[in-house]
Amino acid sequence: MEIMTDHGFRKTIKIFRAIFFISLIAMAGMVIVLAGILTYAKILGPPPLAVPQSTLYFSDDGKLIGESNNGQKRYWAKLEEISPDLIHATIAIEDRNFYNHHGFDYKRIAGAVIADIRALAKVQGASTITQQYARNLFLEHDKTWTRKIHEAFYTIRLEMNYTKNDILEGYLNTIYYGNGAYGAEAASQFYFGKKAADLSLAEASMLAGIPKGPGLYSPLSSLKNAKQRQAIILTSMEKNGYITKTEAAAAAKQKLVFTGVHKTQKVKVAPYFQDAVQNALKNQLHLDERMIALGGLKVYTTLSLKQQKAAEKQIKQNVARSSDIQVALVAMNPKNGYIQAMVGGRDYAQSPFNRAVQAVRQPGSTIKPLLYYAALEHGFTPSSTMRSEDTTFHFDDGRADYTPHNFNNQYAHGEITLAQALAVSDNIFAVKTHLFLGEEVLKETAKKFGLSTKMAQVPSLALGSSGVRVIEMANAYSLFANGGKRVEPTLITKVEDYHGKVIFEKKSQTEKILDPARAYVMTQMLTGIFDPKLNGYAKVTGSTIAAELTRPYAGKSGSTETDSWMIGYSPQLVTAVWAGYDVGKPINLSTEKSYAKKIWAHFMEEALQGKAVKAFKPPKDGVVGVYVDPANGKLATDDCPVRRLTYFVAGTEPSEYCTEHLKNGGGKPDNRETVPKKPWYKRLWPWG
């Protein structure tokens, strides 16, 4: 035996001493590095837990109408909203020491290493729930060392800044269960058609086995594999004390029924409306597109499913399939501006262009109520008269002559009242009024009514020559219907983030824009388009649909060569309907010209079915109702063959009685001073 020399012994001691000091330095370095990592993780603070989730859209009664998911179903459920059996099954099979470690299960890691060495292959995983959650939140599922280092760092940050229940809740909401279902809630609804809170032990143990390999252990892919995996999970739950042996055996034998359908897989309710809602989220609430699409928002809208269904039905039934004409409809609650129904075209799949909010089209005579409201502000009354006759307007500023025409060139060739002119849509009366007020007045009035499109100060503006949007016209008429209160088209009542925090809620407003008395007088005049008492040289414009109406309505139709309109309202609902061709092609067929009116009438009747029949209620002060002869606007006598109750702003009601029908030469019923025999407008307009 060779004996170590003294020199050799000292040399060996030096080597061991060097190794010892190097080890100490290395260990100190590791401690310093670890301390640095922990300090850096603490400085960074808690990582955000937001993950891509479906944004959900709800109707006015809380029913789900759609979602933005990019093919993925993600719904966040709080831990208390998930079945305890699914929670226990997940912990038992994925990470039984979850509540006892700080993100890394070192015993499990060591066991996995030994198992892999023995098998000379990767046969056992050691990732904890926290590690898997970190991977789901922040990382791609590749297998590089860089990814593993990042995963470990995120795991540390999660454990340092969140409770175990926070981490478990996040994991259960982000794990992939196959078939596009991310998280326990989406998976529960897809596989079993129920909420995660309602899962049975058998269902929960089956569901918990899928994430290991959705293509292998999904019961829809292989029921045999799924049952084998379920048995392993039930055994693990029993060993960990979550269930008894009897409960495990019963769950394993239970026959399960699988739905395999996402509840909102083919939701296509009101697609034009949903597009408008998403646009409002972006442009009005200033949310970015990623938040809208993947932020897990809950968006509560104003849509009435009943009214939306009625709108789509009436358009389909009243427009010929062979016609290429397009239609837009907006129905609004006049009290608050809530959009109850919206149709932006006949086929969303063929054309997602939303004609209800994007198209700018000439409104024709539907602009006249705004003009005549301005006239009421300037002293006109329903009994103001002008001549209806073929008229050419000459201008001193070098502009060309202007010769408007009535429909079919029909004229009274005499005086008609403002109320009658509105009912039969006399164009001459409208242009005369417009020029008398000044061409800037209608432009400013349109702004007051909420129209945002550019208005040209020209004589033809009185006949709707400047384009408008359907949604804004519906909003404008809402001011008449609600007594003059400011409203704005509203699509969204409330938005919650994925935690349930309210980030937007619509507030009511009560600002007065119109004088209530004048607004009511206009409403009463607009009922005249359905009243044959106002027939003069032509039928009232609503005569073709009046017989189909069963409750009080006010409204106005309008037409140009390329556009057909009907806008009207009851006290509960305002609806604007437009029909026309996208390319501005003339509407020549009489059937196509009638589409807007028919759709409006049938929709209003169906939408309001079951609601109380309400009359338009006058304001407490400011209006007076008197019976007049509609042919001349004067106070009616008992001898007048036609008498119509007409409302006036108090103090502007007529004082002269009709004498055209008095029998036996009778005199006037009272001695009030009569208006001058020469009409007032003749003193102002040589062509009046």
XYZ file of C-alpha atoms in Angstrom:
688
model
C 0.000 0.000 0.000
C 1.246 3.397 -0.993
C 1.413 5.808 1.913
C 0.521 9.448 1.161
C 3.393 11.744 1.875
C 3.064 14.812 4.014
C 3.405 16.974 0.937
C 0.661 15.070 -0.852
C -1.629 15.300 2.130
C -1.239 19.054 2.329
C -1.919 19.309 -1.397
C -5.140 17.312 -1.024
C -6.256 19.508 1.856
C -5.680 22.569 -0.270
C -7.767 21.094 -3.073
C -10.665 20.241 -0.741
C -10.381 23.670 0.860
C -10.533 25.353 -2.569
C -13.518 23.258 -3.526
C -15.198 24.176 -0.258
C -14.607 27.899 -0.703
C -15.685 27.754 -4.348
C -18.851 25.948 -3.248
C -19.486 28.576 -0.603
C -18.966 31.321 -3.140
C -21.235 29.533 -5.613
C -23.887 29.028 -2.968
C -23.574 32.665 -1.912
C -23.840 33.651 -5.528
C -26.918 31.514 -5.939
C -28.444 33.057 -2.818
C -27.636 36.526 -4.117
C -29.088 35.677 -7.537
C -32.169 34.136 -5.962
C -32.554 37.160 -3.682
C -32.142 39.392 -6.695
C -34.762 37.442 -8.618
C -37.178 37.609 -5.693
C -36.498 41.310 -5.162
C -36.978 42.022 -8.871
C -40.186 39.996 -8.891
C -41.446 41.966 -5.907
C -40.506 45.287 -7.507
C -42.387 44.343 -10.673
C -45.445 43.665 -8.559
C -48.383 41.450 -9.444
C -48.570 40.456 -13.107
C -51.853 41.248 -14.842
C -54.237 38.301 -14.925
C -56.240 39.390 -17.960
C -56.581 36.681 -20.583
C -58.433 36.661 -23.882
C -62.113 36.105 -23.152
C -65.295 36.388 -25.144
C -67.085 39.720 -24.946
C -70.772 38.991 -24.434
C -73.713 41.040 -25.697
C -77.108 41.003 -24.006
C -80.555 42.239 -25.046
C -82.638 44.626 -22.943
C -84.093 41.692 -20.987
C -80.703 40.151 -20.236
C -80.690 37.405 -22.860
C -77.427 36.592 -24.603
C -77.562 37.748 -28.222
C -73.956 37.315 -29.319
C -70.290 37.285 -28.513
C -66.960 38.202 -30.025
C -64.713 35.205 -29.611
C -62.558 34.643 -32.697
C -63.565 30.984 -32.538
C -62.748 30.611 -28.819
C -65.270 30.377 -25.985
C -64.011 32.008 -22.806
C -66.225 32.958 -19.869
C -64.811 33.916 -16.461
C -66.386 32.233 -13.434
C -65.460 33.064 -9.855
C -64.167 30.189 -7.721
C -67.423 30.026 -5.782
C -69.253 29.686 -9.112
C -67.392 26.465 -9.960
C -68.447 23.068 -8.629
C -66.339 22.029 -5.603
C -66.118 18.567 -7.179
C -64.386 20.021 -10.253
C -62.012 22.020 -8.025
C -61.128 18.945 -5.977
C -60.814 16.725 -9.042
C -58.448 19.207 -10.664
C -56.228 19.525 -7.582
C -56.195 15.755 -7.042
C -55.021 14.945 -10.551
C -52.935 18.011 -11.400
C -51.286 19.189 -8.168
C -52.293 17.491 -4.900
C -49.780 19.583 -2.915
C -51.053 22.837 -4.409
C -51.821 24.503 -1.066
C -48.493 23.420 0.479
C -45.859 24.580 -1.994
C -44.758 28.001 -3.242
C -45.109 27.360 -6.928
C -42.689 24.439 -7.340
C -43.185 20.909 -5.999
C -39.549 19.797 -5.544
C -40.403 16.237 -4.449
C -42.565 15.820 -7.536
C -39.816 17.262 -9.730
C -37.288 14.816 -8.293
C -39.687 11.921 -8.788
C -40.321 12.942 -12.377
C -36.571 13.151 -13.090
C -35.980 9.647 -11.718
C -38.933 8.250 -13.691
C -37.700 9.867 -16.892
C -34.149 8.504 -16.353
C -35.424 5.006 -15.800
C -37.632 5.128 -18.907
C -35.033 7.043 -20.947
C -37.921 9.235 -22.087
C -40.229 11.992 -20.889
C -42.906 9.959 -19.082
C -43.979 12.066 -16.115
C -44.822 15.731 -15.723
C -44.059 17.830 -12.667
C -45.638 21.205 -13.440
C -47.746 22.653 -10.660
C -51.045 24.434 -11.167
C -49.236 27.743 -10.695
C -46.685 26.864 -13.396
C -49.433 25.817 -15.792
C -51.368 29.009 -15.080
C -48.232 31.080 -15.772
C -47.860 29.244 -19.072
C -51.510 29.834 -19.990
C -51.331 33.508 -19.125
C -48.129 34.729 -20.635
C -46.292 32.200 -22.712
C -46.301 30.174 -25.874
C -46.431 26.435 -25.314
C -43.032 25.707 -26.862
C -40.357 23.615 -25.133
C -37.323 25.898 -25.190
C -35.142 26.687 -22.183
C -36.007 30.368 -22.587
C -39.690 29.570 -22.189
C -38.990 27.436 -19.114
C -36.996 30.241 -17.481
C -39.740 32.758 -18.187
C -42.343 30.334 -16.892
C -40.422 29.920 -13.640
C -40.137 33.684 -13.201
C -43.856 34.227 -13.812
C -44.597 31.412 -11.375
C -42.612 33.231 -8.697
C -44.433 36.488 -9.400
C -47.818 34.790 -9.187
C -47.036 33.082 -5.885
C -45.575 36.264 -4.364
C -48.504 38.507 -5.249
C -51.671 36.400 -5.352
C -53.450 34.053 -2.993
C -53.738 30.364 -3.741
C -57.452 30.775 -4.452
C -56.722 33.588 -6.913
C -54.275 31.335 -8.740
C -56.641 28.361 -8.705
C -59.498 30.490 -10.029
C -57.302 31.807 -12.813
C -56.106 28.331 -13.760
C -59.640 26.926 -13.926
C -60.665 29.818 -16.158
C -57.786 29.519 -18.623
C -57.122 25.794 -19.035
C -58.078 24.376 -22.428
C -60.741 21.657 -22.466
C -60.862 21.118 -26.220
C -63.404 22.044 -28.902
C -62.687 25.764 -28.544
C -63.668 25.798 -24.847
C -61.284 27.671 -22.549
C -62.034 27.515 -18.848
C -64.438 25.510 -16.724
C -67.525 27.580 -17.542
C -67.209 27.289 -21.315
C -66.347 23.598 -21.024
C -69.305 22.854 -18.739
C -71.681 24.528 -21.133
C -70.203 22.775 -24.163
C -69.985 19.225 -22.820
C -72.965 19.156 -20.463
C -75.121 22.176 -21.328
C -74.962 23.567 -17.798
C -73.057 26.041 -15.663
C -69.829 25.011 -13.978
C -71.499 25.449 -10.590
C -74.039 22.731 -11.394
C -71.692 19.888 -12.345
C -72.157 16.546 -10.621
C -69.227 14.517 -9.270
C -69.359 12.235 -12.320
C -69.393 15.196 -14.733
C -66.668 17.057 -12.847
C -64.324 14.058 -12.754
C -64.885 13.482 -16.459
C -64.199 17.157 -17.265
C -61.058 17.310 -15.123
C -59.457 14.587 -17.201
C -59.701 16.358 -20.540
C -56.894 19.004 -20.234
C -54.171 16.318 -20.149
C -54.959 15.687 -23.826
C -58.220 17.112 -25.256
C -57.863 15.132 -28.459
C -57.301 11.901 -26.513
C -59.452 12.212 -23.388
C -62.470 14.173 -24.616
C -65.560 11.954 -24.278
C -66.598 13.156 -27.720
C -63.345 11.820 -29.178
C -63.027 8.585 -27.182
C -65.477 7.702 -24.450
C -63.321 4.700 -23.517
C -60.227 6.842 -22.889
C -62.309 9.434 -21.075
C -63.781 6.817 -18.730
C -60.318 5.387 -17.971
C -59.040 8.864 -17.173
C -62.123 9.542 -15.030
C -61.446 6.372 -13.005
C -57.888 7.532 -12.262
C -59.179 10.915 -11.105
C -61.873 9.427 -8.867
C -59.260 7.171 -7.254
C -56.984 10.154 -6.664
C -59.859 12.144 -5.147
C -60.582 9.236 -2.794
C -56.917 8.934 -1.719
C -56.767 12.666 -1.010
C -59.914 12.543 1.130
C -62.238 14.531 -1.118
C -64.749 11.708 -1.628
C -65.501 8.270 -0.218
C -64.961 4.964 -1.971
C -68.732 4.556 -2.331
C -69.093 7.994 -3.951
C -66.267 7.222 -6.353
C -67.850 3.921 -7.382
C -71.266 5.549 -7.933
C -69.788 8.362 -10.028
C -67.846 5.921 -12.180
C -71.055 3.998 -12.980
C -73.203 7.069 -13.707
C -74.228 7.390 -17.348
C -73.505 10.866 -18.673
C -75.244 12.802 -21.444
C -73.061 15.053 -23.590
C -74.405 18.008 -25.568
C -71.315 18.967 -27.551
C -72.786 22.305 -28.583
C -71.741 25.849 -27.757
C -74.878 27.746 -26.778
C -73.862 30.743 -28.838
C -72.158 28.858 -31.635
C -74.427 30.212 -34.358
C -75.803 33.330 -32.717
C -76.613 35.892 -35.393
C -79.201 38.052 -33.668
C -79.403 41.551 -35.121
C -75.965 41.547 -36.786
C -76.252 45.167 -37.966
C -77.173 46.210 -34.433
C -74.233 44.308 -32.961
C -71.871 45.981 -35.417
C -73.239 49.357 -34.344
C -72.716 48.419 -30.681
C -69.081 47.488 -31.323
C -68.606 50.773 -33.145
C -70.084 52.635 -30.163
C -67.738 50.821 -27.785
C -64.825 52.025 -29.878
C -65.834 55.558 -30.830
C -68.082 56.627 -27.955
C -66.642 54.739 -24.995
C -63.103 54.840 -26.473
C -62.260 51.188 -25.803
C -59.530 49.677 -27.947
C -60.336 46.921 -30.406
C -58.504 44.211 -28.472
C -60.445 45.019 -25.327
C -63.707 44.898 -27.290
C -62.906 41.602 -28.974
C -61.064 39.748 -26.203
C -61.586 41.685 -22.979
C -64.321 39.501 -21.531
C -66.705 42.438 -21.364
C -70.397 42.107 -20.650
C -72.237 44.612 -22.817
C -75.865 45.253 -21.942
C -77.716 46.717 -24.910
C -81.079 48.307 -25.618
C -82.190 45.709 -28.173
C -85.719 44.324 -27.843
C -85.727 40.787 -29.216
C -89.471 41.013 -29.890
C -89.174 44.202 -31.886
C -86.049 43.051 -33.731
C -87.819 39.871 -34.785
C -90.820 41.902 -35.933
C -88.635 44.266 -37.959
C -86.833 41.470 -39.780
C -90.102 39.623 -40.359
C -91.933 42.608 -41.858
C -89.069 43.495 -44.176
C -88.921 39.917 -45.400
C -92.681 39.687 -45.900
C -93.231 43.061 -47.538
C -90.285 43.250 -49.934
C -90.316 41.056 -53.019
C -87.476 38.541 -53.120
C -86.878 39.396 -56.759
C -86.249 43.062 -55.948
C -82.712 44.371 -55.419
C -83.969 47.312 -53.357
C -82.454 47.795 -49.919
C -84.190 48.646 -46.650
C -83.113 50.185 -43.352
C -85.130 50.447 -40.145
C -84.512 52.000 -36.751
C -86.990 51.734 -33.887
C -86.386 53.869 -30.815
C -87.959 54.497 -27.438
C -88.627 58.257 -27.566
C -88.389 58.666 -23.805
C -84.715 57.732 -23.562
C -83.385 57.217 -27.089
C -82.902 53.474 -26.616
C -82.631 51.676 -29.956
C -85.086 48.779 -29.757
C -84.577 47.361 -33.246
C -82.207 47.975 -36.133
C -81.977 46.572 -39.629
C -79.223 47.875 -41.889
C -79.994 45.862 -45.001
C -81.830 42.848 -46.344
C -78.969 40.338 -46.030
C -76.023 40.883 -43.689
C -74.056 38.015 -45.186
C -74.211 39.624 -48.624
C -73.699 43.194 -47.454
C -72.665 44.170 -43.890
C -72.875 47.855 -44.842
C -75.244 49.326 -42.258
C -77.641 51.627 -44.080
C -79.372 52.528 -40.825
C -76.324 54.368 -39.470
C -73.834 54.743 -42.315
C -75.819 55.659 -45.420
C -76.616 59.325 -46.083
C -79.787 59.641 -48.172
C -82.179 62.427 -49.132
C -85.095 62.507 -46.662
C -87.637 64.074 -49.005
C -90.713 65.391 -47.249
C -89.820 63.791 -43.916
C -87.760 66.963 -43.316
C -90.924 69.118 -43.395
C -91.929 68.605 -39.735
C -88.633 70.185 -38.700
C -89.308 73.105 -41.042
C -92.827 73.566 -39.724
C -91.686 73.418 -36.113
C -89.412 76.348 -36.915
C -92.420 78.040 -38.536
C -94.399 77.644 -35.300
C -91.542 79.374 -33.497
C -91.884 82.264 -35.956
C -95.614 82.811 -35.568
C -97.162 80.230 -37.899
C -100.112 78.146 -36.687
C -101.874 75.041 -38.060
C -104.411 77.446 -39.595
C -101.881 79.633 -41.417
C -102.817 79.647 -45.102
C -101.014 79.995 -48.440
C -101.864 79.321 -52.044
C -101.075 75.954 -53.537
C -100.361 76.459 -57.210
C -97.659 75.925 -59.777
C -95.020 78.469 -58.729
C -91.651 79.627 -60.026
C -89.415 81.379 -57.522
C -87.197 84.211 -58.776
C -84.143 85.474 -56.866
C -82.364 88.826 -56.931
C -78.892 87.451 -56.141
C -78.286 85.916 -59.528
C -79.414 82.425 -58.630
C -81.390 80.462 -61.173
C -85.163 80.306 -60.966
C -86.584 77.432 -58.944
C -89.805 75.633 -59.856
C -90.761 72.843 -57.452
C -93.687 70.544 -58.182
C -96.215 68.641 -56.160
C -96.693 64.912 -56.609
C -98.413 64.276 -59.946
C -98.520 68.066 -60.401
C -101.623 68.303 -58.230
C -102.382 71.719 -56.701
C -105.278 73.207 -54.783
C -105.167 76.373 -56.923
C -106.320 78.164 -53.842
C -105.459 78.578 -50.198
C -104.689 75.652 -47.921
C -103.739 75.547 -44.263
C -100.394 74.496 -42.859
C -102.084 71.457 -41.270
C -103.539 70.432 -44.613
C -100.283 71.148 -46.467
C -98.464 68.793 -44.101
C -101.108 66.082 -44.445
C -101.063 66.082 -48.256
C -97.347 67.025 -48.425
C -97.732 70.181 -50.497
C -94.276 71.199 -51.738
C -95.180 74.762 -52.696
C -96.307 75.538 -49.160
C -93.036 74.093 -47.802
C -90.753 76.103 -50.092
C -92.669 79.338 -49.433
C -92.342 78.747 -45.687
C -88.655 77.982 -46.015
C -87.907 81.140 -47.983
C -90.001 83.293 -45.691
C -88.140 82.069 -42.596
C -84.761 82.384 -44.281
C -82.751 79.502 -45.679
C -80.470 79.383 -42.644
C -83.332 78.672 -40.236
C -83.995 75.099 -41.351
C -80.276 74.368 -41.335
C -79.982 75.510 -37.707
C -83.210 73.746 -36.753
C -81.855 70.484 -38.164
C -78.832 70.802 -35.876
C -81.112 71.371 -32.897
C -82.928 68.140 -33.774
C -79.632 66.236 -33.798
C -78.927 65.940 -37.531
C -75.162 65.972 -38.064
C -74.967 65.860 -41.850
C -74.240 68.962 -43.903
C -77.303 70.995 -44.925
C -77.131 73.154 -48.027
C -78.859 76.529 -47.693
C -80.911 76.246 -50.861
C -84.655 76.448 -51.614
C -84.858 72.683 -52.180
C -83.712 71.998 -48.610
C -87.376 72.326 -47.633
C -88.059 69.257 -49.774
C -85.244 67.167 -48.292
C -82.497 67.614 -50.856
C -79.641 67.332 -48.316
C -78.766 63.836 -47.105
C -79.457 62.491 -43.622
C -79.021 59.232 -41.708
C -81.929 56.978 -40.795
C -80.921 56.744 -37.137
C -80.718 60.523 -36.786
C -84.142 61.034 -38.363
C -85.638 58.567 -35.893
C -83.973 60.525 -33.122
C -85.280 63.841 -34.487
C -88.884 62.617 -34.457
C -88.370 61.370 -30.889
C -88.264 64.995 -29.793
C -91.814 65.458 -31.024
C -92.945 62.219 -29.388
C -91.482 62.958 -25.945
C -92.516 66.580 -25.670
C -89.233 68.191 -26.641
C -86.670 66.442 -24.410
C -83.140 65.877 -25.645
C -82.415 62.257 -26.434
C -79.621 60.650 -28.380
C -79.549 57.271 -30.104
C -78.463 54.843 -27.401
C -77.303 51.276 -27.991
C -75.593 50.446 -24.689
C -76.935 50.812 -21.162
C -74.070 49.274 -19.211
C -70.646 47.663 -19.700
C -68.877 45.459 -17.159
C -65.308 44.183 -17.284
C -64.541 40.504 -16.800
C -64.419 40.992 -13.005
C -67.955 42.411 -13.018
C -66.847 45.984 -12.389
C -69.060 48.545 -14.118
C -66.925 50.629 -16.465
C -69.822 52.439 -18.159
C -73.446 53.090 -17.301
C -75.852 55.233 -19.287
C -77.206 58.201 -17.386
C -80.592 59.731 -18.105
C -80.958 63.342 -19.218
C -83.932 65.672 -19.128
C -82.799 68.778 -20.988
C -85.568 70.514 -22.922
C -84.755 71.246 -26.558
C -88.197 72.035 -27.936
C -91.072 73.985 -26.491
C -93.500 71.290 -25.209
C -96.542 73.178 -26.502
C -95.164 73.528 -30.027
C -93.939 69.918 -29.993
C -97.458 68.781 -29.137
C -99.005 70.961 -31.828
C -96.626 69.377 -34.340
C -97.533 65.888 -33.140
C -101.219 66.627 -33.593
C -100.584 67.968 -37.090
C -98.601 64.821 -37.898
C -101.593 62.663 -37.011
C -103.249 64.340 -39.979
C -101.520 62.171 -42.575
C -103.874 59.363 -41.496
C -107.000 61.550 -41.201
C -109.238 61.798 -44.307
C -110.798 64.947 -42.840
C -107.702 66.759 -44.066
C -108.122 65.597 -47.664
C -108.091 68.569 -49.966
C -107.046 68.544 -53.586
C -105.246 65.250 -52.818
C -105.542 62.386 -50.399
C -103.572 62.508 -47.172
C -100.274 60.698 -47.638
C -101.027 58.003 -45.072
C -104.360 57.005 -46.595
C -102.974 53.765 -48.084
C -102.065 52.353 -44.651
C -104.560 54.137 -42.357
C -106.999 51.224 -42.379
C -104.308 48.895 -41.016
C -103.576 51.028 -37.957
C -105.349 50.319 -34.666
C -103.989 53.035 -32.387
C -103.047 56.737 -32.536
C -99.968 57.490 -34.610
C -98.228 60.578 -35.904
C -95.859 60.514 -38.811
C -94.669 61.685 -42.189
C -93.788 59.943 -45.413
C -91.269 61.237 -47.886
C -89.942 60.396 -51.305
C -87.398 61.520 -53.817
C -86.565 59.970 -57.153
C -84.235 57.508 -55.416
C -85.463 57.329 -51.812
C -88.654 56.285 -50.064
C -89.277 57.033 -46.380
C -91.803 56.598 -43.622
C -91.164 57.950 -40.133
C -93.780 57.872 -37.434
C -94.467 57.261 -33.805
C -96.803 56.409 -30.997
C -96.176 57.677 -27.454
C -94.118 54.520 -26.819
C -92.155 53.999 -30.030
C -90.595 55.922 -32.928
C -89.673 54.108 -36.132
C -87.925 55.328 -39.271
C -87.926 53.184 -42.419
C -85.989 53.887 -45.615
C -86.052 51.989 -48.889
C -83.934 52.561 -51.973
C -81.081 51.308 -54.115
C -77.475 51.580 -52.965
C -76.390 52.987 -56.330
C -79.022 55.729 -56.324
C -81.113 54.034 -58.982
C -84.577 55.609 -59.424
C -87.479 53.841 -57.742
C -89.915 53.373 -60.590
C -92.236 50.566 -59.530
C -95.244 51.651 -57.476
C -94.886 48.534 -55.336
C -91.344 49.485 -54.380
C -92.452 53.023 -53.564
C -94.911 51.558 -51.041
C -92.416 49.375 -49.179
C -91.418 51.926 -46.533
C -95.024 52.694 -45.545
C -96.118 49.076 -45.429
C -93.114 47.940 -43.432
C -93.584 50.819 -40.997
C -97.307 50.176 -40.471
C -97.007 46.421 -40.012
C -93.954 46.729 -37.809
C -95.528 49.310 -35.502
C -98.638 47.206 -35.068
C -96.669 44.056 -34.295
C -94.071 45.742 -32.101
C -96.732 47.393 -29.950
C -98.995 44.362 -29.762
C -99.863 43.707 -26.132
C -98.934 47.218 -25.026
C -101.538 49.700 -23.801
C -103.132 51.880 -26.472
C -102.058 55.403 -25.571
C -103.117 58.752 -26.975
C -100.711 61.656 -27.254
C -100.944 63.563 -23.988
C -100.919 67.373 -24.173
C -98.699 69.362 -21.811
C -100.357 70.787 -18.704
C -100.092 74.337 -20.014
C -99.553 76.110 -23.276
C -101.964 74.490 -25.740
C -105.587 75.000 -26.666
C -107.732 72.581 -28.652
C -110.547 73.950 -30.801
C -112.679 72.584 -33.622
C -111.855 74.078 -36.988
C -112.968 73.630 -40.544
C -109.855 71.896 -41.952
C -110.429 73.399 -45.393
C -109.799 76.955 -44.231
C -108.494 76.655 -40.660
C -111.231 78.834 -39.201
C -113.302 78.014 -36.140
C -115.969 75.520 -37.153
C -119.666 76.141 -36.701
C -122.418 73.576 -36.343
C -123.094 74.041 -40.053
C -119.596 73.059 -41.190
C -119.752 69.628 -42.847
C -116.306 68.695 -41.485
C -114.982 69.618 -38.084
C -111.554 68.599 -36.800
C -110.190 69.076 -33.297
C -106.961 70.994 -33.795
C -104.458 72.118 -31.196
C -102.716 75.485 -31.131
C -100.146 77.123 -28.941
C -102.255 79.040 -26.435
C -103.006 82.510 -27.733
C -102.519 81.592 -31.391
C -105.808 79.762 -31.930
C -108.037 81.251 -34.692
C -110.525 83.928 -33.759
C -112.571 83.970 -36.978
C -115.425 81.576 -37.525
C -116.107 79.824 -40.777
C -119.021 81.504 -42.580
C -118.972 79.435 -45.755
C -121.541 76.929 -44.544
C -123.946 79.056 -42.474
C -127.558 78.345 -43.356
C -130.254 80.967 -43.963
C -127.664 83.712 -44.006
C -126.967 83.296 -40.307
C -124.293 85.373 -38.688
C -121.148 84.467 -36.778
C -121.670 82.785 -33.405
C -119.731 85.415 -31.473
C -118.512 88.974 -31.828
C -114.794 88.506 -31.435
C -112.647 90.608 -33.728
C -111.905 88.780 -36.943
C -108.563 88.675 -38.717
C -108.050 91.018 -41.676
C -109.713 89.848 -44.892
C -106.445 90.136 -46.787
C -104.206 87.205 -45.769
C -101.044 88.297 -43.956
C -98.661 86.552 -46.307
C -99.919 88.572 -49.313
C -98.493 91.657 -47.706
C -95.062 89.946 -47.639
C -94.844 87.878 -50.823
C -95.923 89.239 -54.202
C -96.070 85.649 -55.462
C -98.008 84.300 -52.452
